XYZ file of C-alpha atoms in Angstrom:
579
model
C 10.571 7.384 9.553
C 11.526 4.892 12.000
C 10.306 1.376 11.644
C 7.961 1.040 14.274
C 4.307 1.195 13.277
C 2.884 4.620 13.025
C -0.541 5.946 12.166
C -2.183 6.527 9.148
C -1.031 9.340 7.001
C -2.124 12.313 5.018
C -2.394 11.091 1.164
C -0.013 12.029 -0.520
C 2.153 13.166 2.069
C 5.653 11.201 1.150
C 8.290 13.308 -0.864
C 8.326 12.577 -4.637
C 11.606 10.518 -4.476
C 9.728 8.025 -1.572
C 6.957 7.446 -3.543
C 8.651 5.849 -6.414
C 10.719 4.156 -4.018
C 7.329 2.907 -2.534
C 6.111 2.111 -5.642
C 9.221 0.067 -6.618
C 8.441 -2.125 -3.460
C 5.046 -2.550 -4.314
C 5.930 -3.288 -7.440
C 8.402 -6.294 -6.428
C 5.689 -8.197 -4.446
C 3.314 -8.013 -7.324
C 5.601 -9.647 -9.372
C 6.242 -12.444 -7.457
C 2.361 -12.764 -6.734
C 1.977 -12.825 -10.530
C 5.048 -14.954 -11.251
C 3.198 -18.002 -8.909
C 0.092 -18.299 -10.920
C 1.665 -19.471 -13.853
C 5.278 -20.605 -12.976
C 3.792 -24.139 -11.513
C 2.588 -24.488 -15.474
C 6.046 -26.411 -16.745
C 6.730 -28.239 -13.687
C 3.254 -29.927 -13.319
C 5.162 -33.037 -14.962
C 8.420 -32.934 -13.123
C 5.271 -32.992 -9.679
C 4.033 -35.631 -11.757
C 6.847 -37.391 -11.469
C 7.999 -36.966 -8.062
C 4.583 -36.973 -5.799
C 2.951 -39.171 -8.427
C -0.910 -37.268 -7.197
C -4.256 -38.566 -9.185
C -5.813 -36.987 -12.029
C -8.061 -34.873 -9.360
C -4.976 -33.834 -6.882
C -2.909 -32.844 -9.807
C -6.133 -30.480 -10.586
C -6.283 -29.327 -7.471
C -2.041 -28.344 -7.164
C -2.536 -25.931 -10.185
C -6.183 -24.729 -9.312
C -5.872 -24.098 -5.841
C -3.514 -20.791 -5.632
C -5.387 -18.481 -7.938
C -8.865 -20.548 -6.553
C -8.423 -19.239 -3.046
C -6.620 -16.517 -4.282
C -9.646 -15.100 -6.226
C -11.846 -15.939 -3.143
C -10.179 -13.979 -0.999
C -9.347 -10.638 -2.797
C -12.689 -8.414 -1.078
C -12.412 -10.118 2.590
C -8.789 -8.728 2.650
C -9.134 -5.802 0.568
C -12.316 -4.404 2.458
C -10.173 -5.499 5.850
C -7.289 -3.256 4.598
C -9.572 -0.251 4.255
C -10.844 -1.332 8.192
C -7.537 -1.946 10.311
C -4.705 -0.874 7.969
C -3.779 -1.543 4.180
C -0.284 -1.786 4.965
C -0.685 -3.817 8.009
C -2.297 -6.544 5.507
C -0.194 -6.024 3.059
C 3.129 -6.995 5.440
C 1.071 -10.550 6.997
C 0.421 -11.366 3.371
C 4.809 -10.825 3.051
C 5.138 -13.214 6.108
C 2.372 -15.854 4.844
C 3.719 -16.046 1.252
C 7.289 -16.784 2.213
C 6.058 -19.635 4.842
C 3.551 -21.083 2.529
C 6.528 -21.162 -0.559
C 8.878 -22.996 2.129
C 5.755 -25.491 2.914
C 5.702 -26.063 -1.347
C 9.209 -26.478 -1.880
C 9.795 -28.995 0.950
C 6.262 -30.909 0.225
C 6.530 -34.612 -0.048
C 2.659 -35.472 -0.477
C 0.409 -34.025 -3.230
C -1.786 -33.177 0.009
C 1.062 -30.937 1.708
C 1.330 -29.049 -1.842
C -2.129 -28.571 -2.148
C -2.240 -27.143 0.879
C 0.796 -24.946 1.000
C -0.454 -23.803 -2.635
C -3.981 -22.968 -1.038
C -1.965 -20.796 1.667
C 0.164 -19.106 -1.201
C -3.602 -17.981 -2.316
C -4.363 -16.635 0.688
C -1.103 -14.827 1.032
C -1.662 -13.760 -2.840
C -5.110 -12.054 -1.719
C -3.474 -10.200 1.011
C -1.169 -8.624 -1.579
C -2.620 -7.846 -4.282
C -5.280 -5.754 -3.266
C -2.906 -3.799 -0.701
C -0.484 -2.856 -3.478
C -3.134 -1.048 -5.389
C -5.211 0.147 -2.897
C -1.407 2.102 -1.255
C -0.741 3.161 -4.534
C -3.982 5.463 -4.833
C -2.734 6.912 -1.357
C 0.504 7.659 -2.185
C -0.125 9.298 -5.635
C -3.222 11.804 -5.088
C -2.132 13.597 -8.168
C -4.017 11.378 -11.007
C -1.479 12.174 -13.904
C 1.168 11.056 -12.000
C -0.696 7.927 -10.716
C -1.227 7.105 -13.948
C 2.070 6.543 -14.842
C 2.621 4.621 -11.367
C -0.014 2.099 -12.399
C 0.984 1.951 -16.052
C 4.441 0.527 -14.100
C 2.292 -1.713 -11.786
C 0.240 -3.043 -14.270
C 2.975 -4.055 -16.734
C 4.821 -5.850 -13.744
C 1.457 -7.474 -13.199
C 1.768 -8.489 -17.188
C 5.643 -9.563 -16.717
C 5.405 -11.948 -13.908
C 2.426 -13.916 -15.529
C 3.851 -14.035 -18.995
C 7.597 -14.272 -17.510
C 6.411 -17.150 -14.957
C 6.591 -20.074 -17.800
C 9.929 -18.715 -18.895
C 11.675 -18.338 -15.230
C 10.228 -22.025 -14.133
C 11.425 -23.537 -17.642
C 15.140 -22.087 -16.606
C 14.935 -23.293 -13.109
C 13.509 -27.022 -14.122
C 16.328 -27.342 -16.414
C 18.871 -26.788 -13.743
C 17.478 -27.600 -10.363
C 14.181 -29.522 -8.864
C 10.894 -29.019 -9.171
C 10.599 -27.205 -5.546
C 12.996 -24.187 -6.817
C 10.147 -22.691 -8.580
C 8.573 -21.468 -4.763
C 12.229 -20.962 -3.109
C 12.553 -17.891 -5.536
C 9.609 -16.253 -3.754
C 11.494 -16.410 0.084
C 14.235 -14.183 -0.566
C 12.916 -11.506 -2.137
C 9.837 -11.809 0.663
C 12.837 -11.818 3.538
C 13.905 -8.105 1.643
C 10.142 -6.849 1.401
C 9.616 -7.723 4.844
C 11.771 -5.049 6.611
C 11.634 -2.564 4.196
C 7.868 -2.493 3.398
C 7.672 -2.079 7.239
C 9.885 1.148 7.085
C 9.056 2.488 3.773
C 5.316 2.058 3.389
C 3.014 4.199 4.764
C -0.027 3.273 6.085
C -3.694 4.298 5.430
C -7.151 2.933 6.299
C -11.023 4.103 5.004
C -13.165 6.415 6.758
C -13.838 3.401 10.083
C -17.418 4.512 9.834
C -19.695 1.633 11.169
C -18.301 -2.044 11.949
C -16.705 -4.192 9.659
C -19.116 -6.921 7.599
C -17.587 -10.154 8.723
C -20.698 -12.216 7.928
C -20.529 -10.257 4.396
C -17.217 -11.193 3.920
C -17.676 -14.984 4.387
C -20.816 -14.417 1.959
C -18.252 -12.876 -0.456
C -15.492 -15.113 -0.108
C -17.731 -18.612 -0.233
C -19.520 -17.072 -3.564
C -16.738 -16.222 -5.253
C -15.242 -19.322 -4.341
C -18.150 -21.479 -5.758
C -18.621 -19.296 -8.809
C -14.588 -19.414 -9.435
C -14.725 -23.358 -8.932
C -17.311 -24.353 -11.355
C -16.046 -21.784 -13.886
C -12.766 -23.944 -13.559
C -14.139 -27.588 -13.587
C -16.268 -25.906 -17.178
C -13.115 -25.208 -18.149
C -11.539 -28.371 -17.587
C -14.016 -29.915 -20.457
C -15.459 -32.106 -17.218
C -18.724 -31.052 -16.505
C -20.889 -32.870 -14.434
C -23.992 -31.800 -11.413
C -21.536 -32.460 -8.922
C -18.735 -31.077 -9.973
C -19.521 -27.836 -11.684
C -23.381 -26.994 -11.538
C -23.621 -27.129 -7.565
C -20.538 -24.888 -7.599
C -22.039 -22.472 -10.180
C -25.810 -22.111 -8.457
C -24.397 -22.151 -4.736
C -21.820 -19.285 -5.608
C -24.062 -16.976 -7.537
C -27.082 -17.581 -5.061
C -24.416 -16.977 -1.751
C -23.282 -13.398 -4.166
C -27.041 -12.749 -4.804
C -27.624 -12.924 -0.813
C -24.300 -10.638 -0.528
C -25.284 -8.132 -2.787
C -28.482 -7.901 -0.640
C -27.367 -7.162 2.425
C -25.046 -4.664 1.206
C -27.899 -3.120 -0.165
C -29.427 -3.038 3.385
C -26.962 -1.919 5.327
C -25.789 2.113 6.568
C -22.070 0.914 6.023
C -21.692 -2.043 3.294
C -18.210 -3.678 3.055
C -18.273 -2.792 -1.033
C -19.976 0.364 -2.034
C -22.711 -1.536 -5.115
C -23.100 2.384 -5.299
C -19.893 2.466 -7.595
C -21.082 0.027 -9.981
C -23.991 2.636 -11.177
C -21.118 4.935 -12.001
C -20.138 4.441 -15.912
C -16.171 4.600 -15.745
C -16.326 2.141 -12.297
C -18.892 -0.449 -13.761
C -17.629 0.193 -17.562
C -14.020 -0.474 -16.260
C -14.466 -3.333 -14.017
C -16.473 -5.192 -17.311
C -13.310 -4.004 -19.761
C -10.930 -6.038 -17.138
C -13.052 -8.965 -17.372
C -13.279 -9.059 -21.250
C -9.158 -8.059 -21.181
C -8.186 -10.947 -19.155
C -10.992 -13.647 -20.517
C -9.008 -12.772 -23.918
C -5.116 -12.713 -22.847
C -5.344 -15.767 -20.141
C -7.935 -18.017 -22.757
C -5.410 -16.855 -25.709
C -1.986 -17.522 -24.097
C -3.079 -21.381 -23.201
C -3.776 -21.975 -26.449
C -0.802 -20.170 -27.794
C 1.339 -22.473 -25.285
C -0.017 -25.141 -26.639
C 0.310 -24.609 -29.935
C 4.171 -23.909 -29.846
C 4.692 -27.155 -27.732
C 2.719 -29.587 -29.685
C 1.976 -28.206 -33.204
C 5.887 -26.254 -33.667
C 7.681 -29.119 -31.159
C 9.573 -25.967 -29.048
C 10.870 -26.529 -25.365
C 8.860 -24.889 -22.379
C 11.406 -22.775 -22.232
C 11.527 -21.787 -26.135
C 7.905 -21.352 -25.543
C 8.330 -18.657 -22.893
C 11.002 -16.780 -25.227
C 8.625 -16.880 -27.855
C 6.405 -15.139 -25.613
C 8.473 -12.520 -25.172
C 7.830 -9.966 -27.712
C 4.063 -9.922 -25.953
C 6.064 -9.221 -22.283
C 8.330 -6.919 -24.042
C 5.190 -4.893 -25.849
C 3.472 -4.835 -22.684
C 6.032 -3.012 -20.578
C 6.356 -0.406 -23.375
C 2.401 0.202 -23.219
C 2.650 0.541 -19.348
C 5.294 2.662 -19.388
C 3.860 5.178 -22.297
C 0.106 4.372 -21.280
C 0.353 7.890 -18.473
C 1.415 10.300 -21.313
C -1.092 8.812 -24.174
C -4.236 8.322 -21.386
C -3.808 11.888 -20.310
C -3.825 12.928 -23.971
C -6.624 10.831 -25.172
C -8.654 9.586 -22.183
C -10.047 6.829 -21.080
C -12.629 5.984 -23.608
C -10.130 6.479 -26.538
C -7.661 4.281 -25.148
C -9.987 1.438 -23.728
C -11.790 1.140 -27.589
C -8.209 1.495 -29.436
C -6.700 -1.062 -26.745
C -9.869 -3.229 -27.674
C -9.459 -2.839 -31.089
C -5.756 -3.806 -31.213
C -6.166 -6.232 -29.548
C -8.764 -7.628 -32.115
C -6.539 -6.990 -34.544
C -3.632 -8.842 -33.270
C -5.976 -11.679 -32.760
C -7.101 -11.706 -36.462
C -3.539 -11.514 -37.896
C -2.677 -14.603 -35.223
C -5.013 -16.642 -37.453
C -2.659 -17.100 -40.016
C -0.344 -19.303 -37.928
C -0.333 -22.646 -39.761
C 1.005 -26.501 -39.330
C 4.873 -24.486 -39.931
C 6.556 -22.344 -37.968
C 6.212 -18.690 -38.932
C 8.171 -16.592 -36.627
C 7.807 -12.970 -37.863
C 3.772 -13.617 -38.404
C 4.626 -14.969 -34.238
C 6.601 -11.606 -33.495
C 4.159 -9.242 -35.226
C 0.915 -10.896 -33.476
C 2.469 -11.186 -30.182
C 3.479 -7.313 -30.228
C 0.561 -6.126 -31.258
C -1.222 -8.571 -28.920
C 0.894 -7.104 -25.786
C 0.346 -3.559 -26.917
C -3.428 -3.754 -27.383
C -3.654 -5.745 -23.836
C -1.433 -3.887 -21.569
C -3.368 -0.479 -23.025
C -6.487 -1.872 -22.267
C -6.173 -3.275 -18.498
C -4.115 -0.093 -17.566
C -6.605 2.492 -18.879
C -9.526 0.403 -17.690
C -8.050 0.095 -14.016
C -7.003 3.706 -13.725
C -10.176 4.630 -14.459
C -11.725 1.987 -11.964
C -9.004 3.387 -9.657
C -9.809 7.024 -9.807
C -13.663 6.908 -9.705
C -13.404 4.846 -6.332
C -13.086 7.309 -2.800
C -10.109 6.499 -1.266
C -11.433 5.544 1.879
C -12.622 2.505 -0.476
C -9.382 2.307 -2.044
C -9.086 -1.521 -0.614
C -12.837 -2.454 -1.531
C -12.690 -1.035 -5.173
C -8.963 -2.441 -5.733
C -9.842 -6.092 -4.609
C -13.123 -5.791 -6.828
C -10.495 -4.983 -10.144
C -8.555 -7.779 -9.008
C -11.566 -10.645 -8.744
C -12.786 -9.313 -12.002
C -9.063 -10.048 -13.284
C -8.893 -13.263 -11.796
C -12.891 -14.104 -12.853
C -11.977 -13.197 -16.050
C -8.971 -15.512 -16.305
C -11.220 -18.311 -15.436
C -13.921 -17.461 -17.585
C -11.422 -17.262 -20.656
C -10.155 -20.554 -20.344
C -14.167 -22.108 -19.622
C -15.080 -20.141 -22.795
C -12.357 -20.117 -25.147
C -11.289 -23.777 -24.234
C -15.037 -25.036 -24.975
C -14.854 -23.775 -28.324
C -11.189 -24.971 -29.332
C -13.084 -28.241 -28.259
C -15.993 -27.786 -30.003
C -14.204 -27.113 -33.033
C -11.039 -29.285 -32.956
C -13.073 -32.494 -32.027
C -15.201 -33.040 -35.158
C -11.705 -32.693 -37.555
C -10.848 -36.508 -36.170
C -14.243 -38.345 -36.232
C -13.761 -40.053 -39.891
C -9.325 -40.207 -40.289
C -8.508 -43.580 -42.125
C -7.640 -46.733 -40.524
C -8.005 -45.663 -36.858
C -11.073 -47.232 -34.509
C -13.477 -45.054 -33.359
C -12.547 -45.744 -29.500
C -9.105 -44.624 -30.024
C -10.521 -41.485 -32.409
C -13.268 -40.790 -29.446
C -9.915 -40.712 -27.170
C -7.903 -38.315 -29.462
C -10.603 -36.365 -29.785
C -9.936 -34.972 -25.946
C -6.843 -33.328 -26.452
C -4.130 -32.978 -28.612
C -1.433 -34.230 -26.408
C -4.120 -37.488 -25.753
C -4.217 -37.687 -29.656
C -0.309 -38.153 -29.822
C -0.471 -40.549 -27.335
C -2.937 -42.367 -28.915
C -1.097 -42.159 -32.398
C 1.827 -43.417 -30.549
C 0.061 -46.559 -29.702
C -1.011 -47.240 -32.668
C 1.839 -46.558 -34.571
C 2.036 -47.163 -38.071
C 0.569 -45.090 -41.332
C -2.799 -45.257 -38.887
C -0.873 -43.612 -36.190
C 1.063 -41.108 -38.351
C -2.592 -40.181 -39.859
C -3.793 -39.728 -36.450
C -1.022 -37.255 -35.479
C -1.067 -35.292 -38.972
C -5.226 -34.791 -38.795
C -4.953 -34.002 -34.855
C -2.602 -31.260 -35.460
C -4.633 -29.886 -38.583
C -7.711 -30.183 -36.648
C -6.266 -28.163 -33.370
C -4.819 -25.405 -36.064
C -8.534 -25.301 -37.380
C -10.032 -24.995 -33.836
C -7.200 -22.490 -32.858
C -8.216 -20.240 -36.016
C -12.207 -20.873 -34.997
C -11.069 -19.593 -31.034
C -9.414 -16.647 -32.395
C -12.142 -15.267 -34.436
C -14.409 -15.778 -31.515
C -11.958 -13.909 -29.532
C -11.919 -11.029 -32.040
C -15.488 -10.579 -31.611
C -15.596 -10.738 -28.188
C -12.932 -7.915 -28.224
C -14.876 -5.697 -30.581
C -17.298 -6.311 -27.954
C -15.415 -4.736 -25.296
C -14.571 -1.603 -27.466
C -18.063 -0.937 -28.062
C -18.468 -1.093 -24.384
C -15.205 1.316 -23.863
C -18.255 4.391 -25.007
C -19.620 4.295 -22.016
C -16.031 5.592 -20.429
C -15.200 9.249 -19.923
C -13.942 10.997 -23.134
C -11.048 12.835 -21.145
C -8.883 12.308 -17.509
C -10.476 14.157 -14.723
C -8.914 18.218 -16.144
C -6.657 20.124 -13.896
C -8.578 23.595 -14.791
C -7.287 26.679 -13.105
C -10.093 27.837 -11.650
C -11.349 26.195 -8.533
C -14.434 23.566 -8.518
C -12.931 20.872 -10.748
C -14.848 18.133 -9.701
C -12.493 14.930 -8.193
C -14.517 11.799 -8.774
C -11.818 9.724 -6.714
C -12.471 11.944 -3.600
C -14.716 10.853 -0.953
C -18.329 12.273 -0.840
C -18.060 13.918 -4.161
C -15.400 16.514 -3.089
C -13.691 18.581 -5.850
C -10.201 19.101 -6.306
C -8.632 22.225 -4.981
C -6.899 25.292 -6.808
C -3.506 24.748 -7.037
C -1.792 25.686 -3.970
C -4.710 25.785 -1.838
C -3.219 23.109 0.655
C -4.474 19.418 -1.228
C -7.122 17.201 -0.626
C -8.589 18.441 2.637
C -5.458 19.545 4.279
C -4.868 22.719 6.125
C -5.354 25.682 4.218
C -7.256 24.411 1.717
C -11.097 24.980 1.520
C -12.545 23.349 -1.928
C -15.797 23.686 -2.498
C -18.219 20.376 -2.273
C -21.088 18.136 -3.905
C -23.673 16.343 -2.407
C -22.643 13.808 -0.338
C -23.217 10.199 -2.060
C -25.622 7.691 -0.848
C -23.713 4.457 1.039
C -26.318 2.234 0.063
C -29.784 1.648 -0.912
C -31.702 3.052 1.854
C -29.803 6.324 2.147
C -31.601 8.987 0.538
C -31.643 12.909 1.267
C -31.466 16.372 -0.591
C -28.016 17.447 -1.813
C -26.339 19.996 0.753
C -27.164 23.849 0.242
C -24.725 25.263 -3.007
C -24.400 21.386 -3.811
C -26.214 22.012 -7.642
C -24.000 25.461 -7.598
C -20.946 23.540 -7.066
C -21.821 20.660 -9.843
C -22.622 23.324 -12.119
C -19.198 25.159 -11.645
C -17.719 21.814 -12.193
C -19.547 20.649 -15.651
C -18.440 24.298 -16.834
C -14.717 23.742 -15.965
C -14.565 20.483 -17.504
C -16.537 22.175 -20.453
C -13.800 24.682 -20.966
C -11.228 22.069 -20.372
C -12.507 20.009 -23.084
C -12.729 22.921 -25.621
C -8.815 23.757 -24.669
C-alpha cells in the first residue's frame, strides 16, 4: 500500500500481521488521548502559579478538554461512518499536535483554555475512529476481542498513568512539558496512520444529519456542563440548572427527529437491543465508579497519608498494572464465559474491592492499598472490556462510528456523573464531622467544612491546639465520608451486576453448520460457513434475516425464508450452548 489515499476496503481484508500492526497504532493515539484528561491534574498549581487565572478560568483549564471532548464524540463519529473513519481519524492527529503546541506555549489562562478546548475537539476525532477501525479490521469476533481487551487497557493506562507521567515531568521541567509529550508521538502517527490504516465508511445511504449533529453536540454539551458545575459542590440556576434542562430538552428534540427520519445519524434502534442498551448502561455505571473512586483515592493519599503527586501515581499502580492483565486475558475468559458472566463477576469485583477499600484508616496501610487497588483494576478493566465488546459487536458496521462514539459519551458521561454523585456524598458526609470541634469559630468550621485541603488551610491560620484539632477532626471526618462514598459505590456496583442479566449468556458461537446468526452484521445477516468467502465477499452466499427497521416509521414484513433463517439460527446457537 502506497500512501496516497485509497478507497474503502473489504473488512477484514489486511493480513493478520497488519492488523496488529494497525492495532498497535491505534492503540498509541488512544493513549495519548487518555493520558491528556488527567495529566493537567498535578500541574493545575504549577498553572496556578505561572498564569495566575481566577477561581472560574482555572475551572474552565481542567473542564474544558474532556467538556468539548464529550460533546463532540457522535458529530465526529457519525461523520466517520459518512466521509471516511480514517480520514477523521488523521485531522484529529494534525489538530491534537497543533492544539498541544498552542498549550505548551500559552501565556494567558484564555490561550490555554482555548488550546485545551481544541485538544477536545481533536480528542473526539480520535477516539471514536480508533474503535470504530478496529471493528473493520477484526471481523472475526474472538479475535477482536482480544484486540479491544488491548485497546481498552491502554484506554485504562493513559488515564491512571497520566498523574504519574505529569508528576515526573513537573519535577524536572515546566508546567507546558505535560502537552509537548503529545507532538512527537502525533508527528510518528501522522505518516504512518496515513500508510498503514485502512479506510472504511457506513453504508452512505441518505444525507448526513448536520442539524442532528449540532442538536447532539449542544445537548451533550449542556448536560456534560451542569453535571460538572454539580460536581464542583457549586450549584446555582445559572450555573448548573439552565445547563441541565437546556441539554436534556436539545437531546429530547434529537432523539425525535431521529425517530422521524429514513436515515438517522444514530440508529435509537440499537438501544432496544439488550446487549447494545445493557452495555452502553454497564459503561456508564463502570466509569461513574472508577473516575468518582480514583479522585477520592488521590485525595486521600495526598492529604490524609502526606505522599507526593508522584508517590500518589505509583501507588496507583497496582490498579494500572491489574488492569492490563484483565485486558489482556479478558478475549480467552469472555469467549469462555460470555458476556453476562463476565459483566456481573466484573461488577461484583469490583464491589468487592470497594468494600475491602473501606478499611483504609488515618495510617498508612499499604498491603490493604495493594490488595484493593488490584482487585479494583481487575474488576474494572473486566467490566468496561466485556461491556464494550458486546456494545461493539451488536452494532452493524456500517454504524461502527455512530455506536463507537455513543460507548465513548457514555464513558465520558459517566466520568462526570461519578464525580457529581460520589463527590456530593463525600460532602454530605464529611461536612457534619466538623460542625461542633473545640475551640474553633463557626465561620472558620463553616470554611473547613468545604474541603479538606480548605480545612488545613484554615487550621493553619489558626494555629495552635484549635488549629491542630481542626486538622486531626478534618482528616477523621474525610476518612468517615470516604468509608460512607465507598459503600455507596458498592451498591451502585451490585447495581450494575444485576443489570449485567440482561446480557447474552455466551459470545456470538462459531457453529459448523451454516446460519449462525451475526448480530454485528448489517441488516441482520448471518455469518457464513467457514470457507464460504466472509462477510459478503465473493463466493460466499450466507443465508439472511429480515432486514431491521432504520427508524421509527419503517415498518414491513420480514423477507420470504426470513423466520426459516432465524429459526436455523436459534437452533445453532441451541446446540452451541449444549456443546
Amino acid at each position: 500500500m502506497t500512501g496516497t489515499p485509497h478507497a474503502a476496503q473489504p473488512e477484514g481484508s489486511e493480513a493478520p500481521a497488519r492488523r496488529w500492526m494497525i492495532l498497535v497504532v491505534l492503540c498509541a493515539s488512544l493513549l495519548l488521548v487518555a493520558v491528556d484528561a488527567t495529566v493537567l491534574h498535578v500541574a493545575i498549581p504549577a498553572v496556578s502559579e505561572d498564569l495566575r487565572p481566577g477561581q472560574v478560568q482555572l475551572l474552565w483549564i481542567v473542564d474544558s478538554y474532556p467538556l468539548v471532548c464529550a460533546s463532540l464524540l457522535i458529530l465526529f463519529g457519525t461523520l466517520g461512518d459518512r466521509v471516511g473513519r480514517r480520514r477523521i481519524l488523521l485531522l484529529g492527529y494534525a489538530l491534537f499536535g497543533i492544539a498541544s503546541a498552542l498549550a505548551a506555549a500559552a501565556e494567558s489562562a484564555q490561550l490555554l483554555i482555548a488550546a485545551r478546548a481544541l485538544l477536545g475537539v481533536g480528542g473526539a476525532m480520535i477516539m471514536p475512529a480508533t474503535l470504530s477501525i478496529l471493528r473493520q479490521v477484526f471481523p472475526d469476533r474472538r479475535e477482536r476481542a482480544l484486540a479491544i481487551g488491548v485497546w481498552s487497557a491502554v484506554a485504562g493506562i493513559g488515564a491512571a498513568g497520566g498523574p504519574l507521567i505529569g508528576g515526573f515531568l513537573l519535577e524536572h521541567f515546566w508546567w507546558g512539558s505535560v502537552f509537548l509529550i503529545n507532538i512527537p508521538l502525533m508527528l510518528v502517527s501522522l505518516p504512518v496512520g496515513r500508510w498503514l490504516l485502512p479506510e472504511s465508511t457506513g453504508d452512505g445511504q441518505g444525507p448526513w444529519d448536520a442539524v442532528g449533529a449540532l442538536l447532539a453536540a449542544s445537548g451533550l454539551f449542556g448536560l456534560v456542563l451542569g453535571v460538572k458545575q454539580a460536581g464542583s459542590g457549586e450549584v446555582s440556576v445559572l450555573g448548573t440548572l439552565v445547563p441541565l434542562v437546556a441539554g436534556a430538552v436539545l437531546l429530547v428534540v434529537f432523539v425525535r427527529r431521529q425517530r422521524g427520519r429514513e436515515h438517522p445519524l444514530v440508529d435509537l434502534a440499537l438501544f432496544a437491543r439488550p446487549a447494545f442498551g445493557t452495555s452502553v448502561g454497564c459503561i456508564v455505571l463502570a466509569m461513574l465508579a472508577l473516575v468518582g473512586l480514583e479522585l477520592i483515592a488521590a485525595q486521600y493519599l495526598q492529604l490524609v497519608l502526606g505522599l507526593s503527586p508522584l508517590e500518589t501515581g505509583l501507588r496507583l499502580l497496582p490498579l494500572t498494572f491489574a488492569a492490563m492483565a484483565a485486558g489482556l486475558a479478558g478475549s480467552r475468559l469472555l469467549a469462555r464465559f460470555g458476556p453476562r458472566a463476565m459483566v456481573g463477576t466484573g461488577f461484583t469485583l469490583t464491589a468487592v474491592a470497594v468494600l475491602v477499600l473501606t478499611g483504609m484508616g488515618d495510617h498508612d496501610n499499604p498491603p490493604l492499598l495493594i490488595g484493593g487497588f488490584v482487585l479494583l483494576g481487575l474488576g474494572l478493566q473486566t467490566t468496561l472490556f466485556s461491556s464494550y465488546e458486546s456494545m461493539l459487536s451488536e452494532a452493524p458496521k456500517e454504524e461502527a462510528g455512530g455506536a463507537a462514539a455513543i460507548g465513548e459519551t457514555s464513558y465520558q458521561l459517566g466520568g462526570g456523573i461519578g464525580i457529581a454523585l460520589l463527590g456530593s456524598v463525600m460532602n454530605a458526609a464529611y461536612g457534619p464531622g466538623l460542625r461542633h470541634v473545640p475551640g474553633v469559630p463557626e465561620t472558620a468550621a463553616a470554611d473547613a467544612r468545604h474541603s479538606l485541603g480548605e480545612a488545613y488551610d484554615v487550621a493553619r491560620e489558626l494555629g495552635g491546639p484549635a488549629g491542630a484539632a481542626l486538622r486531626t477532626a478534618a482528616k477523621g471526618a474525610f476518612v468517615h465520608g470516604l468509608h460512607v462514598t465507598l459503600v455507596v459505590s458498592a451498591g451502585l456496583l451490585l447495581v450494575g451486576a444485576v443489570a449485567a442479566l440482561r446480557l447474552p449468556r455466551s459470545m456470538d458461537p462459531a457453529p459448523a453448520g451454516p446460519g449462525a446468526p451475526d448480530p454485528g452484521a448489517p441488516g441482520g445477516s448471518t455469518r457464513p460457513a467457514p470457507g464460504s468467502g466472509g462477510h459478503g465477499t465473493p463466493g460466499g452466499s450466507p443465508r439472511t434475516t429480515a432486514p431491521r427497521p432504520r427508524s421509527g416509521r419503517d415498518s414491513g414484513r420480514a423477507a420470504p425464508g426470513g423466520e426459516r433463517g432465524a429459526a436455523d439460527g436459534r437452533n445453532a446457537r441451541d446446540s452451541a450452548l449444549r456443546r
